[in-house]
CSV table of C-alpha atoms in Angstrom, one decimal:
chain,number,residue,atom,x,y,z
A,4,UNK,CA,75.3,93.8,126.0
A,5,UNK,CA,76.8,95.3,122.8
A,6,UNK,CA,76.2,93.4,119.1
A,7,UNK,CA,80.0,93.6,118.6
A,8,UNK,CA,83.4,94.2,119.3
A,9,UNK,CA,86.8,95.1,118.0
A,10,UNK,CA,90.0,93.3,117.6
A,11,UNK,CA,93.4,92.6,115.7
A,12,UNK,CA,93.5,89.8,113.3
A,13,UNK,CA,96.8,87.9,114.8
A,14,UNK,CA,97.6,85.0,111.8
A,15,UNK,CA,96.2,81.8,111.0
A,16,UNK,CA,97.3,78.6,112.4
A,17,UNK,CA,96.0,74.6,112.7
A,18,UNK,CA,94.5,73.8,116.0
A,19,UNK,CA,92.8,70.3,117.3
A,20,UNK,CA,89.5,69.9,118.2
A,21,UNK,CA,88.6,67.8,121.2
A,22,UNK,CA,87.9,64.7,118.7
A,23,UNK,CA,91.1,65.0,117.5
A,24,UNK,CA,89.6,66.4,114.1
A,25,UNK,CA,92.9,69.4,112.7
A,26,UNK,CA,90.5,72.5,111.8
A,27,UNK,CA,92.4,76.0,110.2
A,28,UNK,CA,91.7,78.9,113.0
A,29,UNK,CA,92.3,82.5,112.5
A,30,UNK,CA,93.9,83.7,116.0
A,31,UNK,CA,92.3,86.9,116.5
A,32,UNK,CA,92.9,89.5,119.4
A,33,UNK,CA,89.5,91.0,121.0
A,34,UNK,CA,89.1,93.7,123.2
A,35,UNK,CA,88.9,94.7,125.8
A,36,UNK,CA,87.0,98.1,125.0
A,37,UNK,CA,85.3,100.5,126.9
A,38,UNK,CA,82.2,102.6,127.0
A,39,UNK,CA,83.1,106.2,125.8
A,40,UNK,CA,79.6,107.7,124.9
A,41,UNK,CA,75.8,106.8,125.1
A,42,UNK,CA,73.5,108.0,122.6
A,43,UNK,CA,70.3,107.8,123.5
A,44,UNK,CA,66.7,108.4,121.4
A,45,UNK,CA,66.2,111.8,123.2
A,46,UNK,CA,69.7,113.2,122.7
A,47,UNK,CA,70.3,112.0,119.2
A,48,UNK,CA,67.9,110.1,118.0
A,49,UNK,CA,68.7,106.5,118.3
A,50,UNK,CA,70.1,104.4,120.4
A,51,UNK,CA,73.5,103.2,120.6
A,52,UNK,CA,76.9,102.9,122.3
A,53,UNK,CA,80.5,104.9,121.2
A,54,UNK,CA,83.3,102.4,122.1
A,55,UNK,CA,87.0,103.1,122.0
A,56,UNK,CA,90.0,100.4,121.4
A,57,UNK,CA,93.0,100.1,121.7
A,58,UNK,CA,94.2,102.6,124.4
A,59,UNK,CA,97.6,104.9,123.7
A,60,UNK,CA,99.2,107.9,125.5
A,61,UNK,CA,98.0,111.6,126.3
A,62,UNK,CA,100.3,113.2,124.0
A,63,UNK,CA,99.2,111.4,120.7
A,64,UNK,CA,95.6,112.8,120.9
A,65,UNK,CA,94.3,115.9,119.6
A,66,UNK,CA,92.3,118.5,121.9
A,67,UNK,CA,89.3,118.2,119.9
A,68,UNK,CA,89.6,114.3,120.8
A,69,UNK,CA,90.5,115.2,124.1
A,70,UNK,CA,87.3,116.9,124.6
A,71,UNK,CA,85.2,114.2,123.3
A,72,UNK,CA,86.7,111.8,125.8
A,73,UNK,CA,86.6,113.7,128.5
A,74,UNK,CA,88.3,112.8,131.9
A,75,UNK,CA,88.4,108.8,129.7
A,76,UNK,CA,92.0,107.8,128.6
A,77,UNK,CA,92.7,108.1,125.4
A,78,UNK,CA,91.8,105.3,123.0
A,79,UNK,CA,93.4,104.7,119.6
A,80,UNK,CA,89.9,104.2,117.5
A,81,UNK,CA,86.5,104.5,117.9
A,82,UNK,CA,83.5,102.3,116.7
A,83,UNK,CA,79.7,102.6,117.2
A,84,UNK,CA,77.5,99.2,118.2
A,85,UNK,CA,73.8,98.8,119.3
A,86,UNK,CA,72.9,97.0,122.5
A,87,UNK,CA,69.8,95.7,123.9
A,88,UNK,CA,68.9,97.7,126.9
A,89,UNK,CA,70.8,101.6,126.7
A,90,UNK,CA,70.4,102.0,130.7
A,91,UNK,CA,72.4,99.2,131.4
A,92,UNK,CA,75.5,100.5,129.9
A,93,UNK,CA,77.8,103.0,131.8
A,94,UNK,CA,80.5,105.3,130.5
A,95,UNK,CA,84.0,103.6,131.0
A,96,UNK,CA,82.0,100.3,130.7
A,97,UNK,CA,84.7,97.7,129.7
A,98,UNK,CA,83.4,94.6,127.6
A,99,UNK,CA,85.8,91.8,125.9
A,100,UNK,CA,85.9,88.4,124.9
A,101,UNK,CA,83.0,87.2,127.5
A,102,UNK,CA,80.7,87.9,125.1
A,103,UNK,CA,81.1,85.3,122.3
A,104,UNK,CA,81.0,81.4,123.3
A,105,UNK,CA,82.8,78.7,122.2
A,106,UNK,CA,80.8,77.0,119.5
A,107,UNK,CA,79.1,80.9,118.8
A,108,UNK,CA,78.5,81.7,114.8
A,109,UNK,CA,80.0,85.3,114.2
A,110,UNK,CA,80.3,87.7,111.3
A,111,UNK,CA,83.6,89.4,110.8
A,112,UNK,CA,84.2,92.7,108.8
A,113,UNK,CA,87.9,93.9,107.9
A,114,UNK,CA,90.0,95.4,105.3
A,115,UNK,CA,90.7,93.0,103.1
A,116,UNK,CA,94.8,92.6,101.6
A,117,UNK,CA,95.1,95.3,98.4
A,118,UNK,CA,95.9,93.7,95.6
A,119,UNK,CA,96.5,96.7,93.4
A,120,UNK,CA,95.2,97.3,89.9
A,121,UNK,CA,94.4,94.1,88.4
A,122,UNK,CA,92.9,92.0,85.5
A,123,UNK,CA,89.5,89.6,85.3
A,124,UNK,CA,91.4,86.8,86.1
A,125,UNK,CA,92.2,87.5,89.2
A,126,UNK,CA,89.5,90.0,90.0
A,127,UNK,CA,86.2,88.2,88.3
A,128,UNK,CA,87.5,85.0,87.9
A,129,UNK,CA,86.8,85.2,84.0
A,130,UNK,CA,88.4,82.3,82.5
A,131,UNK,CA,91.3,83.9,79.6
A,132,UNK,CA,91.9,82.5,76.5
A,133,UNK,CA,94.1,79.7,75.8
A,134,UNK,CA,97.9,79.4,75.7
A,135,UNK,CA,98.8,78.1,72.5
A,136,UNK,CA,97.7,76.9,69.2
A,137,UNK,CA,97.3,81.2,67.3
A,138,UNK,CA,95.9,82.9,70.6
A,139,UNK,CA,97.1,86.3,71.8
A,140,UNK,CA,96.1,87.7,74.6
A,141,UNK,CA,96.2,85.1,77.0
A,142,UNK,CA,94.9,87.3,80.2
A,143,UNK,CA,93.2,89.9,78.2
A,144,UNK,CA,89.7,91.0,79.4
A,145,UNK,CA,87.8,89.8,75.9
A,146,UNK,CA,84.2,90.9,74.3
A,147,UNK,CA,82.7,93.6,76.5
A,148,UNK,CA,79.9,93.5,75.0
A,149,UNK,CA,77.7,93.2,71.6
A,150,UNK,CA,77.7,95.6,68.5
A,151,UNK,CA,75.4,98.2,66.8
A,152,UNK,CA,72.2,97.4,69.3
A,153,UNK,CA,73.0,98.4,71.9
A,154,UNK,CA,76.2,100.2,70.7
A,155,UNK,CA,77.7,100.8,74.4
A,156,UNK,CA,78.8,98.9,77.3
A,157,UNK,CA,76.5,98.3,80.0
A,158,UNK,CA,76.9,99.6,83.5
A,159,UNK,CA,78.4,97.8,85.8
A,160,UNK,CA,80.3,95.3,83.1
A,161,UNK,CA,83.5,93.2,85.1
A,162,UNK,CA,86.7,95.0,84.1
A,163,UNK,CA,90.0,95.1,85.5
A,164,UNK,CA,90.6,97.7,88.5
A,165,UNK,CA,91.4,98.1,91.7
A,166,UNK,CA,90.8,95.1,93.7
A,167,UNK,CA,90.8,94.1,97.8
A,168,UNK,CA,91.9,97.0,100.4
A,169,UNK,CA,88.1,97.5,101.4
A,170,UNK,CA,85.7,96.3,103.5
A,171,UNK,CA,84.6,92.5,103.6
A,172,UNK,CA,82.3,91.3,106.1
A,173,UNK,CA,82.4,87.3,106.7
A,174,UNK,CA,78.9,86.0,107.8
A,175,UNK,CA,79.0,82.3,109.7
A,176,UNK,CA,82.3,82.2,111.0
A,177,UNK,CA,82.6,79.9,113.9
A,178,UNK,CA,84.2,80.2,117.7
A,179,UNK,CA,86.2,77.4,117.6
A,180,UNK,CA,88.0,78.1,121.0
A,181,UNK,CA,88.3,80.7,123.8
A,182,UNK,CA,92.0,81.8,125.2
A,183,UNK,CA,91.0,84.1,128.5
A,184,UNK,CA,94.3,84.6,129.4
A,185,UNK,CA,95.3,86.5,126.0
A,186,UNK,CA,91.9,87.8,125.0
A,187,UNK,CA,92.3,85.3,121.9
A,188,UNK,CA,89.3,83.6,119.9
A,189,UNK,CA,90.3,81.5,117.7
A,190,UNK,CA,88.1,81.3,114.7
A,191,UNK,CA,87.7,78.4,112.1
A,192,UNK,CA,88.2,79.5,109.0
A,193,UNK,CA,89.5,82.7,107.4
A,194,UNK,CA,89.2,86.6,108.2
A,195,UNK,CA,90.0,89.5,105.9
A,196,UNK,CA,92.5,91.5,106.1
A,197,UNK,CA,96.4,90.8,107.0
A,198,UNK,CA,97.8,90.0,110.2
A,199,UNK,CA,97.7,93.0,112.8
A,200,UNK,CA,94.9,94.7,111.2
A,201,UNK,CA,91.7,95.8,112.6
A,202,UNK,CA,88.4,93.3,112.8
A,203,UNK,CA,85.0,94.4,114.4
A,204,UNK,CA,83.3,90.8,115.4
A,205,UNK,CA,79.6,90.9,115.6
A,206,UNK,CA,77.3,88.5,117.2
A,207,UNK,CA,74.9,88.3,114.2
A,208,UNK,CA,77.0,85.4,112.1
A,209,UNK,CA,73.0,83.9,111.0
B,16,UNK,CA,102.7,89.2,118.4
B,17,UNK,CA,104.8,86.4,117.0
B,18,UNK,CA,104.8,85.4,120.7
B,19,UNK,CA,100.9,85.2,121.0
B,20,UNK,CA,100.9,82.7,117.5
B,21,UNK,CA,103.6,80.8,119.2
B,22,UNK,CA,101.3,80.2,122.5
B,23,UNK,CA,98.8,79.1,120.4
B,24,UNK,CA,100.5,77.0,118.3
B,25,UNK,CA,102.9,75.3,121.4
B,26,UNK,CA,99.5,74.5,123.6
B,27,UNK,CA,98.9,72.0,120.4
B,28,UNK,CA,102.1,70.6,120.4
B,29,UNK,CA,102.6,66.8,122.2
B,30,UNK,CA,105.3,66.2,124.6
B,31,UNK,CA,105.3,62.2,124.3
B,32,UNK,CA,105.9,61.7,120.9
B,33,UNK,CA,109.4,59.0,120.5
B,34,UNK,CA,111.9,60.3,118.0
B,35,UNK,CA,112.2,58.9,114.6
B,36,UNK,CA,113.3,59.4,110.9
B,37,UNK,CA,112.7,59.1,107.6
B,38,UNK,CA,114.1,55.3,107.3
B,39,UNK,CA,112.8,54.4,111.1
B,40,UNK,CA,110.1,51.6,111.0
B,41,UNK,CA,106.9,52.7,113.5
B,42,UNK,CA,104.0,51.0,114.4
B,43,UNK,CA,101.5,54.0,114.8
B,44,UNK,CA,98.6,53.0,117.1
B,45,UNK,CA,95.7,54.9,115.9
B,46,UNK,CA,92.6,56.0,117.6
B,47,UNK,CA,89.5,55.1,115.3
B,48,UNK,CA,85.8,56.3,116.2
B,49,UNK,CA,83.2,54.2,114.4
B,50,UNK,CA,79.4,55.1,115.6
B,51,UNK,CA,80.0,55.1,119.4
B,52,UNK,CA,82.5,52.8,119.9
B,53,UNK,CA,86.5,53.9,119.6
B,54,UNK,CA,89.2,50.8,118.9
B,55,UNK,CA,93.0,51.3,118.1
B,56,UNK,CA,94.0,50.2,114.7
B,57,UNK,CA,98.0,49.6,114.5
B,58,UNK,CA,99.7,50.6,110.9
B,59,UNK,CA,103.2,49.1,111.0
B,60,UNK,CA,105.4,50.8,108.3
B,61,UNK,CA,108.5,52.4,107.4
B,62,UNK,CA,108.8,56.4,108.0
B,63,UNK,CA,109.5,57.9,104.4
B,64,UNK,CA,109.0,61.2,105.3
B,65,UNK,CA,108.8,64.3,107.8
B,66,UNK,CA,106.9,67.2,107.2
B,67,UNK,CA,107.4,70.9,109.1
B,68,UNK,CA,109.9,69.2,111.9
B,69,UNK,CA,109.4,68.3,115.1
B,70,UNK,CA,108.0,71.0,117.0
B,71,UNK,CA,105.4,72.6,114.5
B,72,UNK,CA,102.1,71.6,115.5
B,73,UNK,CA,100.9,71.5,111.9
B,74,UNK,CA,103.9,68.7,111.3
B,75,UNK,CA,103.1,65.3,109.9
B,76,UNK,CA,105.2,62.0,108.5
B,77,UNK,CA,103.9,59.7,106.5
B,78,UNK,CA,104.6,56.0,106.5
B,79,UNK,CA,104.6,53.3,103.9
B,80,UNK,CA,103.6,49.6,104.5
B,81,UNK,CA,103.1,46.9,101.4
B,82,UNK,CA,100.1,45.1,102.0
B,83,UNK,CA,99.5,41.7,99.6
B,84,UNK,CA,101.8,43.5,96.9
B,85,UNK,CA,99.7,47.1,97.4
B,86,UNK,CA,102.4,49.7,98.6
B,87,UNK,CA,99.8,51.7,101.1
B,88,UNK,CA,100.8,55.0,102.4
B,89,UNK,CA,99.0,56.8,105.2
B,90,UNK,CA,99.9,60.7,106.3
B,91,UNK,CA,99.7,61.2,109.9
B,92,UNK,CA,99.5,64.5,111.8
B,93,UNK,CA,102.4,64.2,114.1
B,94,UNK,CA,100.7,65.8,117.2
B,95,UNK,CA,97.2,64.8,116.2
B,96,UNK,CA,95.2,63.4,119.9
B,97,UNK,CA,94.0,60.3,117.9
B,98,UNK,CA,97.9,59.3,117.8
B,99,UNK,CA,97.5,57.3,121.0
B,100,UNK,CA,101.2,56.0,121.0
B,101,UNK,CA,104.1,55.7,118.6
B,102,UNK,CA,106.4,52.8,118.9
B,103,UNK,CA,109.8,53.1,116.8
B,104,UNK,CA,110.5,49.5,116.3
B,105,UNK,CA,113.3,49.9,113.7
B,106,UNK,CA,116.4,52.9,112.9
B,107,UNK,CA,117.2,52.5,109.4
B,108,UNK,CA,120.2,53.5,107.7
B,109,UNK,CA,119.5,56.3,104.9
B,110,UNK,CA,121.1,59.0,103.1
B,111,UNK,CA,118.1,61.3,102.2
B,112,UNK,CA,115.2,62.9,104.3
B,113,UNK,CA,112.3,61.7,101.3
B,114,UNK,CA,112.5,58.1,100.9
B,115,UNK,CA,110.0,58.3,97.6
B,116,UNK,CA,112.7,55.8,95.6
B,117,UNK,CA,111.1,53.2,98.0
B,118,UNK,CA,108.0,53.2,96.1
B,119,UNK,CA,109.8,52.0,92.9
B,120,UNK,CA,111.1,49.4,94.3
B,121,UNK,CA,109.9,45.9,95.5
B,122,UNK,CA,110.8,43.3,97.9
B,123,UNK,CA,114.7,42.5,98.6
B,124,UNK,CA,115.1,46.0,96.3
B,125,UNK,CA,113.5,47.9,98.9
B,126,UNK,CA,114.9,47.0,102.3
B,127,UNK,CA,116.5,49.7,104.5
B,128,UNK,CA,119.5,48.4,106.6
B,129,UNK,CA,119.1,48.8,110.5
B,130,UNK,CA,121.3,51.0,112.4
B,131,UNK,CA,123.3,49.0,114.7
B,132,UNK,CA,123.6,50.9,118.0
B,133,UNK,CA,126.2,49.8,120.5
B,134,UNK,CA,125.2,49.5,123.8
B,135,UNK,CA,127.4,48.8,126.7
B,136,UNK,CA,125.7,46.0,129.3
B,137,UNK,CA,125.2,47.7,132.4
């Protein structure tokens, strides 16, 4: 059994639980994947599993990637995940949605929504100064920092820069329901990134 | 992908829910779970609003009743499962789809004329 899996975030909707309780879900595609290398402690020094998602036609791979693969079809990304016991995976394994239960805590990692180059307030949540009564510089950043001792800025100070488009990972997210048909889980709560991009789910949600 | 939000959403949606409107009187039988033990409670009330339509499964209305001169308001998911029925009792008569001016007004000042329907005897 692999510790994770890949999917597409779909969009969030409202869904009702079987006591009738209206819970936020995040609908999010999973799988399937399958098994396109083994690593093994002898061969390369650890032990773990090379999946590919997403599969896509022969002519849009490269012949390096077509080498890697093999005789596999060709898959549209690839993602590495441990598992428990190397000799019971195959190559061309397949694993999907089986492997998370309803009621299951996950963690979910994206990339979460850019947001561009932007200010404290919305990066830091630093408070601004007031509106009115002589203030300027409602949004401005403020003091960063003291005067002769120490006479700089310490590292690592809250500025304004570049904030979202990078990886979040979301620990304790909850299975709220299982759609087989679709491969859908529906997850209470919120994931990062926007609708129709990329999630790896992993079983350890603590 | 629009299509697989639309399954999801649709498999939540309730098929036996009556229609109404803003200005319909309902009495909303509601399922309430105290300890063990589930009961229905009835609130009886005039519809003064509709949220998200019919068929959107995060829709809602809310109805107002005046209880011993308190104007009481309760929000109701529209396709919630505790809804176990909805029984329109009264159309009303109104020109706008938010019937907030009701909560202004008291008494005689705050009746809602009933649609008269004709219906041939069979």
């Amino acid at each position: 059994m692999l510790n994770g899996i890949m999917g597409r975030k779909i969009g969030m909707t409202q869904i009702f639980e079987a006591d009738g309780t209206a819970v936020p879900v995040t609908v999010v595609q999973v799988g399937p994947v399958t098994v396109v290398q083994k690593k093994t402690e002898e061969q390369e020094g650890y032990n773990s599993v090379q999946v590919g998602y997403e599969e896509i036609p022969d002519r849009k791979t490269n012949k390096p990637m077509k080498g890697h693969l093999k005789s596999q079809k060709a898959v549209r990304i690839l993602k590495e995940f441990k598992v428990d016991d190397i000799a019971q995976v195959e190559l061309g394994q397949v694993f999907d949605y089986s492997m998370f239960e309803e009621g299951e805590t996950i963690a979910i990692t994206g990339v979460s929504k850019g947001k561009g180059f932007s200010g404290t307030i919305k990066r830091h949540n630093f408070g601004g100064q007031p509106a009115s009564h002589g203030h300027r510089g409602h949004r401005r950043t403020g003091s960063i920092g003291q005067c002769a001792t120490p006479a700089r800025v310490f590292k690592g100070k809250k500025m304004p820069g570049q904030y979202g488009n990078k990886n979040v990972t979301v620990l304790g997210l909850k299975v709220s329901k299982i759609i087989p048909e679709q491969n859908l889980l529906l997850i209470r709560g919120a994931v990062p990134g926007k609708n129709g991009g990329v999630v790896t789910l992993k079983k350890s949600g603590r | 992908m629009g299509s697989l939000m639309e399954l999801v959403e649709n498999s939540q949606l309730r098929e036996d829910i009556p229609e109404f409107r803003p200005g319909s009187s309902v009495r909303v039988n509601y399922r309430i779970i105290e300890g063990e033990k589930e009961r229905i409670q009835a609130f009886e009330g005039v519809v003064i609003r509709k949220h998200l339509g019919d068929r959107n499964n995060k829709a809602s209305f809310t109805v107002r009743k005046v209880t011993q001169g308190h104007g009481v308001e309760r929000i109701f998911p529209l396709h919630s499962p505790r809804i176990e029925s909805i029984k329109v009792l009264k159309v009303g008569v109104v020109r706008r789809a938010k019937l907030y001016y009701l909560r202004q007004r008291r008494g005689k000042a705050a009746r809602i004329a009933e649609k008269i329907t004709y219906r041939p005897k069979s």
